[in-house]
XYZ file of C-alpha atoms in Angstrom:
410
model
C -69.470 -10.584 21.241
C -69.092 -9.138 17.570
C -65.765 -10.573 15.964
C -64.514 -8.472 12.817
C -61.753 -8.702 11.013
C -58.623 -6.418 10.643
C -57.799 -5.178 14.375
C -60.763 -3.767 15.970
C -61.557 -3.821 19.509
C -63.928 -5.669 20.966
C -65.700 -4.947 24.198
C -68.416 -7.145 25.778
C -71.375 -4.736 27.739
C -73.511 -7.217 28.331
C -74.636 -7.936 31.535
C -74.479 -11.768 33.458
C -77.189 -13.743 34.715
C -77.127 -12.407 38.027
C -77.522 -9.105 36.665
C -73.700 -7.475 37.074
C -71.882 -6.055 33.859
C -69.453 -8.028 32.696
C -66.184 -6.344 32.770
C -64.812 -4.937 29.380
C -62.212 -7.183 27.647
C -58.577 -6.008 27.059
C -58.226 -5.049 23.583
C -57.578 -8.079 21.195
C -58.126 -9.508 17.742
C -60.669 -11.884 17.406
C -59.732 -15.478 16.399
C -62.058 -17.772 14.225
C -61.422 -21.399 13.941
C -62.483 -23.246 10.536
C -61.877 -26.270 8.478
C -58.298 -24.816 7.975
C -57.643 -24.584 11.550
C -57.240 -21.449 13.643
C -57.356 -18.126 11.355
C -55.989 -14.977 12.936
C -56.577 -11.310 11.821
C -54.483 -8.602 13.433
C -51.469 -8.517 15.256
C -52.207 -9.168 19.329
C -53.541 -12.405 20.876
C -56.969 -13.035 22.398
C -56.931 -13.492 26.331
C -60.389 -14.928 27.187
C -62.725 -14.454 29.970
C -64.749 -16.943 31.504
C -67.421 -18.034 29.395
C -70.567 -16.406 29.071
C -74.187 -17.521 30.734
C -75.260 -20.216 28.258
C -78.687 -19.059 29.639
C -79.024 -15.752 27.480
C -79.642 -17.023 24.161
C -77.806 -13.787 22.117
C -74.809 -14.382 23.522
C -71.655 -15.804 21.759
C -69.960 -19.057 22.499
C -66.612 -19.015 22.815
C -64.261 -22.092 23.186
C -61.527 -22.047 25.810
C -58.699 -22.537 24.315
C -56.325 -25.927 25.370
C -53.921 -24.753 28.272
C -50.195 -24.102 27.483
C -51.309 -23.247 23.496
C -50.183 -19.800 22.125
C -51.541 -17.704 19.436
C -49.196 -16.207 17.579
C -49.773 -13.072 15.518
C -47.014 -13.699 13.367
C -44.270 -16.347 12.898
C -40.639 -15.673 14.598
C -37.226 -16.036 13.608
C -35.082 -18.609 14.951
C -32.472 -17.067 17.794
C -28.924 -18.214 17.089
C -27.200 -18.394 20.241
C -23.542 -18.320 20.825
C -20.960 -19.211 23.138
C -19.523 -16.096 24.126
C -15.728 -17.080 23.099
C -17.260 -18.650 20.350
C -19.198 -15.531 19.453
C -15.452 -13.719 20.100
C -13.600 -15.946 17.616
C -15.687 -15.765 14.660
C -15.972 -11.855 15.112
C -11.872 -11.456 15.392
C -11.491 -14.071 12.628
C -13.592 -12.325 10.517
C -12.320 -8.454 11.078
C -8.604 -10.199 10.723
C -9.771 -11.404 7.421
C -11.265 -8.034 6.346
C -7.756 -6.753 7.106
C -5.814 -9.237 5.370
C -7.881 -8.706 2.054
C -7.679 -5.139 2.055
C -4.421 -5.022 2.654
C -3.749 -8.197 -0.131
C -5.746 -5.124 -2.188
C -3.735 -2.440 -1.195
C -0.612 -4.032 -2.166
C -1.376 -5.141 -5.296
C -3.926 -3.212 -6.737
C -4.504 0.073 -5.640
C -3.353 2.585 -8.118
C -0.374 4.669 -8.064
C 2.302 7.188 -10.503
C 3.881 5.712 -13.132
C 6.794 7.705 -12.553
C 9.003 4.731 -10.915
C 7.849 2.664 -13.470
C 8.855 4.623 -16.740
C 12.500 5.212 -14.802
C 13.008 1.585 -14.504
C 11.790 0.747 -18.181
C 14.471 3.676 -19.249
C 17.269 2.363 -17.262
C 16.506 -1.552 -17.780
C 16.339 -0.609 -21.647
C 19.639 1.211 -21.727
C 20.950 -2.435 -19.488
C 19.503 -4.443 -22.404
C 21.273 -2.243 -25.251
C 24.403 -2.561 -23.253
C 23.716 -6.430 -22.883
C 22.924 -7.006 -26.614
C 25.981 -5.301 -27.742
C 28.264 -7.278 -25.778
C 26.968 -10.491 -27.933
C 28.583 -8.529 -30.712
C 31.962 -9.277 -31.168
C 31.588 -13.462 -30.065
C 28.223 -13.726 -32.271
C 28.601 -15.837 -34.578
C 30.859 -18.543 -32.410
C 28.202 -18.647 -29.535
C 25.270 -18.721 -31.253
C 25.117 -19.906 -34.959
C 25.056 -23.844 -36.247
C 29.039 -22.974 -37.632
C 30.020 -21.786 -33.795
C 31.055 -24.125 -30.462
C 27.670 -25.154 -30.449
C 26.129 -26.230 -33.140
C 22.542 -26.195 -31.673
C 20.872 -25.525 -28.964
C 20.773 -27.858 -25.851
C 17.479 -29.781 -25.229
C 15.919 -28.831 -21.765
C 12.779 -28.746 -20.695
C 10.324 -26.395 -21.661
C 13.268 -24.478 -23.043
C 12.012 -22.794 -26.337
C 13.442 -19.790 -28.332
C 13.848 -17.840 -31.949
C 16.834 -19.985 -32.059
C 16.049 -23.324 -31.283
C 16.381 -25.142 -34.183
C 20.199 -25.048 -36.646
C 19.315 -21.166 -37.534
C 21.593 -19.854 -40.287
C 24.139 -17.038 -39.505
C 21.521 -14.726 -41.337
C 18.811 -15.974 -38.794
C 21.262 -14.560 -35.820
C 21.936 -11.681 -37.051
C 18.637 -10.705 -37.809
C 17.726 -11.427 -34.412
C 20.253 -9.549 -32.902
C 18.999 -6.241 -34.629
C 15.708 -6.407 -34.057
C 16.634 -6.551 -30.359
C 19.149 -3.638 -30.779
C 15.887 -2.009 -32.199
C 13.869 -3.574 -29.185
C 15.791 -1.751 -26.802
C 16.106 1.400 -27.997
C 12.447 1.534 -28.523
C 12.241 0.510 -24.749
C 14.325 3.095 -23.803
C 12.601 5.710 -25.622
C 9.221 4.456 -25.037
C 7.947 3.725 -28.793
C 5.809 1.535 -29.027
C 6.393 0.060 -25.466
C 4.434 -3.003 -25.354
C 5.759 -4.556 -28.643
C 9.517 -3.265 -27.434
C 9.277 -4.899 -24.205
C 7.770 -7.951 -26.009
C 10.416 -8.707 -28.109
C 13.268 -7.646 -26.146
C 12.295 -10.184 -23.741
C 12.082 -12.512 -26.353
C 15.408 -11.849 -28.182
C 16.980 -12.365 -24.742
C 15.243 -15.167 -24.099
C 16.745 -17.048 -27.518
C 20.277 -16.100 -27.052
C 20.340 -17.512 -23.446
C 18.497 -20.838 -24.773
C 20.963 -20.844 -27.817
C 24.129 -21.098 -25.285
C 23.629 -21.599 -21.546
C 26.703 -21.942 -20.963
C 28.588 -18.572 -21.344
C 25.662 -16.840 -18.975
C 25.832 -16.401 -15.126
C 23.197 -15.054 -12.944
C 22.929 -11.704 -13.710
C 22.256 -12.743 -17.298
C 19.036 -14.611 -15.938
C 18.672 -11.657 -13.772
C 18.170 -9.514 -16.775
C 15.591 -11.957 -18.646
C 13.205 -11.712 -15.258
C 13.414 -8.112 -15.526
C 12.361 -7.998 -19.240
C 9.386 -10.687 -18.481
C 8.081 -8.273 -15.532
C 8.569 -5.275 -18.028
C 6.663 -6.810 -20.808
C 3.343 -7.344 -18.375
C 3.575 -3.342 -16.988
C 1.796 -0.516 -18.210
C 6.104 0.779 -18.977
C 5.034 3.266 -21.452
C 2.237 5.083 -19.489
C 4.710 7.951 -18.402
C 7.737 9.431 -20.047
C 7.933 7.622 -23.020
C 6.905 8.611 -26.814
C 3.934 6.750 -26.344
C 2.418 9.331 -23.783
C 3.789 12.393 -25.440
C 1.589 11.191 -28.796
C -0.987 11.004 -26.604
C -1.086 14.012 -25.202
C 1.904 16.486 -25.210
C 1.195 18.706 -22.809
C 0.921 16.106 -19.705
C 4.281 14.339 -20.751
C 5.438 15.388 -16.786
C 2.505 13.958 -15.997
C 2.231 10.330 -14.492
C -1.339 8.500 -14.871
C -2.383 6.174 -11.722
C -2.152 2.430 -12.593
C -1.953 -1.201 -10.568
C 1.509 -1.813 -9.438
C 1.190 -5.403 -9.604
C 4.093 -5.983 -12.160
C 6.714 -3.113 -9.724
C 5.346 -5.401 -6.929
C 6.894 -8.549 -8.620
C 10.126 -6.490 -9.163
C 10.358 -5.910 -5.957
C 9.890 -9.847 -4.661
C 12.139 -10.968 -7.010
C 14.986 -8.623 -5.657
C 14.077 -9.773 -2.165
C 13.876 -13.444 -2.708
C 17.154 -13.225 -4.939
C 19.050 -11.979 -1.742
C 17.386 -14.483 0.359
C 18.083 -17.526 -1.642
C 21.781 -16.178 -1.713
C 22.405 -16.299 1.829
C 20.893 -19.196 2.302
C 23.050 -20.872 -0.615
C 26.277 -19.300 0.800
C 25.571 -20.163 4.666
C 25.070 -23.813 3.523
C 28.638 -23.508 2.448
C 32.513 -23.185 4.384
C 34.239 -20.508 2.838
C 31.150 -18.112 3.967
C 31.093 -19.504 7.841
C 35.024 -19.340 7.808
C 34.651 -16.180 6.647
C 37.501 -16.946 3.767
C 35.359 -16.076 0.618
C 35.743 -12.746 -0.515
C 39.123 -13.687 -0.086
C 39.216 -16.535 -2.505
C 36.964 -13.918 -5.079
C 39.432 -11.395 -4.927
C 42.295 -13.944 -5.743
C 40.692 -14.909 -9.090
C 42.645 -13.555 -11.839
C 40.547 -14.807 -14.581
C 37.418 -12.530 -13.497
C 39.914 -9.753 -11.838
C 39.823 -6.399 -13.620
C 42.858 -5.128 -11.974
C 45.802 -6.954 -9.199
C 44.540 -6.637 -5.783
C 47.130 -6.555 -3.568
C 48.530 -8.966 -1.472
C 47.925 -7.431 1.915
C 44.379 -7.004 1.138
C 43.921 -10.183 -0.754
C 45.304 -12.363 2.201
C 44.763 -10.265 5.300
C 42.549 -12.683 7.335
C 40.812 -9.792 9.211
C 39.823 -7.975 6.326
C 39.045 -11.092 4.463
C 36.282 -11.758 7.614
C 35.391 -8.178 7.742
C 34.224 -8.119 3.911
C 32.841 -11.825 4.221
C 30.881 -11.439 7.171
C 29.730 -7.908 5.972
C 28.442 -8.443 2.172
C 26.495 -11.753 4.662
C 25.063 -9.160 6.594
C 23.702 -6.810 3.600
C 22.638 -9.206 1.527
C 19.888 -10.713 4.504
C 19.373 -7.339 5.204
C 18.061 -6.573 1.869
C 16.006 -9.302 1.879
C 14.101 -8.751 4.524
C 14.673 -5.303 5.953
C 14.068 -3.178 2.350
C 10.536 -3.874 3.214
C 10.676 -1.747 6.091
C 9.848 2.081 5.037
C 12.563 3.999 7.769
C 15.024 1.593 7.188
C 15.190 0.451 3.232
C 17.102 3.703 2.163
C 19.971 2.583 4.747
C 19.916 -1.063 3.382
C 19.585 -0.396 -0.151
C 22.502 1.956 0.109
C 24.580 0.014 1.600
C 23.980 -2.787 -1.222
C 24.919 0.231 -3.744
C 28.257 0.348 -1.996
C 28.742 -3.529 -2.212
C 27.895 -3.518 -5.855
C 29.609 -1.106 -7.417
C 32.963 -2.496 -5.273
C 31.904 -5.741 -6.829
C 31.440 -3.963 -10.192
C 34.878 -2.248 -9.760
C 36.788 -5.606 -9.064
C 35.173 -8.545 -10.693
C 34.079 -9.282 -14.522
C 30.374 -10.493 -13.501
C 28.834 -8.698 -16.809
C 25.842 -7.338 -16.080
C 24.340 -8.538 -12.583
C 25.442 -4.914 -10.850
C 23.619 -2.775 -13.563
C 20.489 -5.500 -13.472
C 20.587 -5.411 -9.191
C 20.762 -1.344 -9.399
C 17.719 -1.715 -12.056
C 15.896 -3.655 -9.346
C 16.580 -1.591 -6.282
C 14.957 1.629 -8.281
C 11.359 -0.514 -7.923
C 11.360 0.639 -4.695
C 11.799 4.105 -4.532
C 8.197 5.933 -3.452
C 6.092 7.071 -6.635
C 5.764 10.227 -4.503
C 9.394 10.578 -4.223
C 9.916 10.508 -8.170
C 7.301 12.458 -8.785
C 9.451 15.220 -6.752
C 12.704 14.246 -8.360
C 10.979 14.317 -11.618
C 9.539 17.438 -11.617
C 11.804 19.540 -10.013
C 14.118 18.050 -13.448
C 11.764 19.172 -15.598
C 11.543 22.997 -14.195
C 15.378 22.971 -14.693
C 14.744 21.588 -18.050
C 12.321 24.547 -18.836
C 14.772 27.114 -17.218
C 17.317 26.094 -19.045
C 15.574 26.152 -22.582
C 13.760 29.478 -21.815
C 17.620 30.643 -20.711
C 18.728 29.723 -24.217
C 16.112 30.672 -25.886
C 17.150 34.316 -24.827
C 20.816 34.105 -25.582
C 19.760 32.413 -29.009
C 17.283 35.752 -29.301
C 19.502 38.661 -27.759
C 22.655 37.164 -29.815
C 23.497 39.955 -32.927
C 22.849 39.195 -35.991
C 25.824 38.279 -38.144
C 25.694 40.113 -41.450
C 27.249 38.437 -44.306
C 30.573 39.910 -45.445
C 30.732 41.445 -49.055
């Protein structure tokens, strides 16, 4: 038998001893055995006949090989077997995780129109004008080293422009540059340095005195942190139209990451609420909007009496601002149902706004709620403005051009 290498075929015709033909062999690859051990050439296994008669001297010896060996033409991966249910698992766990991370993605990340994002900048900055002018008139007796306080309170972590004795000049100078600050902001000049130091302005003057500040006040300094990490002057600002004037009504696609953190901090502000005011009597009694309406320090006008101390109305309005504010929380997540539940917390605010002093936490809370409006939606309200913007110009325009011309008396 002729062995040669690659993958021919080999065929034995010769004939036996006793004179039959041997029969041909299957097709195979012929398999050589050195000092190396068994070498193989091709891609099929030998199968062997019985051996041939030792008694014709031209023919080839061929060992039988051991029983239960195989010759393999090439080496084979290892089979991982699973348990079915096993197998189950790790496919579900891994397609839940795949959902998970794209939706993580989604949330975050993916891209979408400025436009919400340049109407909350524009509102927050006309909040923090309206907040920095209200330092005005008690300036220099809350904040400089000659006021109530002569410096500012150690805390932790708590640093500021005004942390040290500053000089009256030093607090005034402060104070303008975040005038400046937030008419930049509103505007959008210069939008990342704005936001910047409005956030930092605010920062100082609530370090400098704690103590004449509520929770809208802190309310307002969150706002101003998230504003300073957004892309706020990508749309509608001055910023864009030196860019490129003719796509100011236009509103680039960017990561709403820092609207995202708006929006969290509105939820978790209501949740933390009701859980603080649940923990409490008046809330479960259903007495405290009662007691609020009764304080004629914070009162803007006299309620009256029959409001004030009406027990069913007093539990109506309790139970009911309860009710919003968890509803807000965790309901304004929901798509059909956050107009209803943002609406209704419009209603409680400005009736808060209307009857208690509480500075600025409506105006900050209304601020907030505007982070959730669909880009899609503002990009409607937004351009449909602008057309009546243009209409109204071009209408002008041809009064201003059809008007006579006045001819100067003699």
């Amino acid at each position: 038998m002729t062995s040669r290498a690659g993958s021919d075929t080999t065929t034995d015709r010769r004939t036996s001893g006793d004179g039959r033909r041997a029969t041909p062999s299957s097709p195979s690859t012929a398999t050589t055995t050195g000092r190396n051990g068994p070498s193989r050439c091709g891609s099929t296994t030998t199968t062997l006949g019985p051996p041939p008669d030792r008694r014709d001297p031209g023919a080839s010896v061929v060992r039988p090989q051991p029983a239960g060996r195989e010759i393999q033409s090439r080496s084979v991966e290892p089979i991982r077997v699973l348990h079915p249910a096993g197998q189950s698992s790790y496919l579900v766990g891994s397609e839940l995780m795949k959902r998970v991370s794209e939706a993580w993605d989604r949330f975050w990340f993916t891209p979408e129109s400025t436009s919400t994002l340049a109407v909350v900048r524009i509102l927050f900055g006309i909040t923090a004008l309206g907040w920095t002018l209200s330092l005005a008139p008690d300036l220099m007796s809350f904040f400089s080293r000659t006021g109530v306080i002569p410096s500012q309170p150690s805390g932790r972590y708590w640093v500021g422009l005004l942390a040290r004795a500053a000089p009256s000049w030093a607090v005034y100078a402060l104070w303008a540059v975040l005038v400046a600050a937030s008419v930049c902001l509103i505007f959008g000049l210069w939008t990342r340095l704005a936001s910047i130091l409005v956030f930092a302005g605010i920062l100082s003057f609530e370090r400098r005195n704690p103590f004449i500040f509520n929770a809208g006040d802190v309310l307002v300094r969150n706002l101003a942190f998230y504003l300073m990490l957004a892309p706020a002057g990508a749309a509608l600002s001055v910023d864009a139209w030196h860019r490129a004037r003719e796509k100011f009504w236009e509103f680039p696609k960017r990561a709403p990451w820092a609207l995202r953190l708006i929006q969290i901090q509105l939820s978790v502000v209501y949740a933390a609420t009701v859980w603080a005011k649940v923990r409490g009597n008046d809330w479960n009694n259903g007495t405290a909007v009662s007691y609020a309406l009764r304080l004629d320090d914070l009162a803007r006008f006299h309620v009256p009496t029959w409001i004030s101390t009406n027990v069913a109305l007093s539990n109506l309005m309790t139970f009911g601002t309860l009710a919003i504010e968890a509803s807000i929380a965790f309901l304004v997540w929901n798509r059909k149902l956050r107009p209803w539940v943002l609406g209704a917390g419009v209603i409680m605010h400005l009736s808060i706004a209307i009857n208690i002093m509480i500075g600025f936490f409506s105006m900050a809370m209304f601020v907030a709620y505007l982070s959730f409006v669909p880009p899609d939606t503002m990009d409607r309200l937004l351009l449909r403005l602008s057309g009546r913007l243009a209409r109204s110009r071009s209408g002008l325009l041809r009064r201003l051009s059809s008007a006579p011309a006045i001819e100067p008396s003699t």
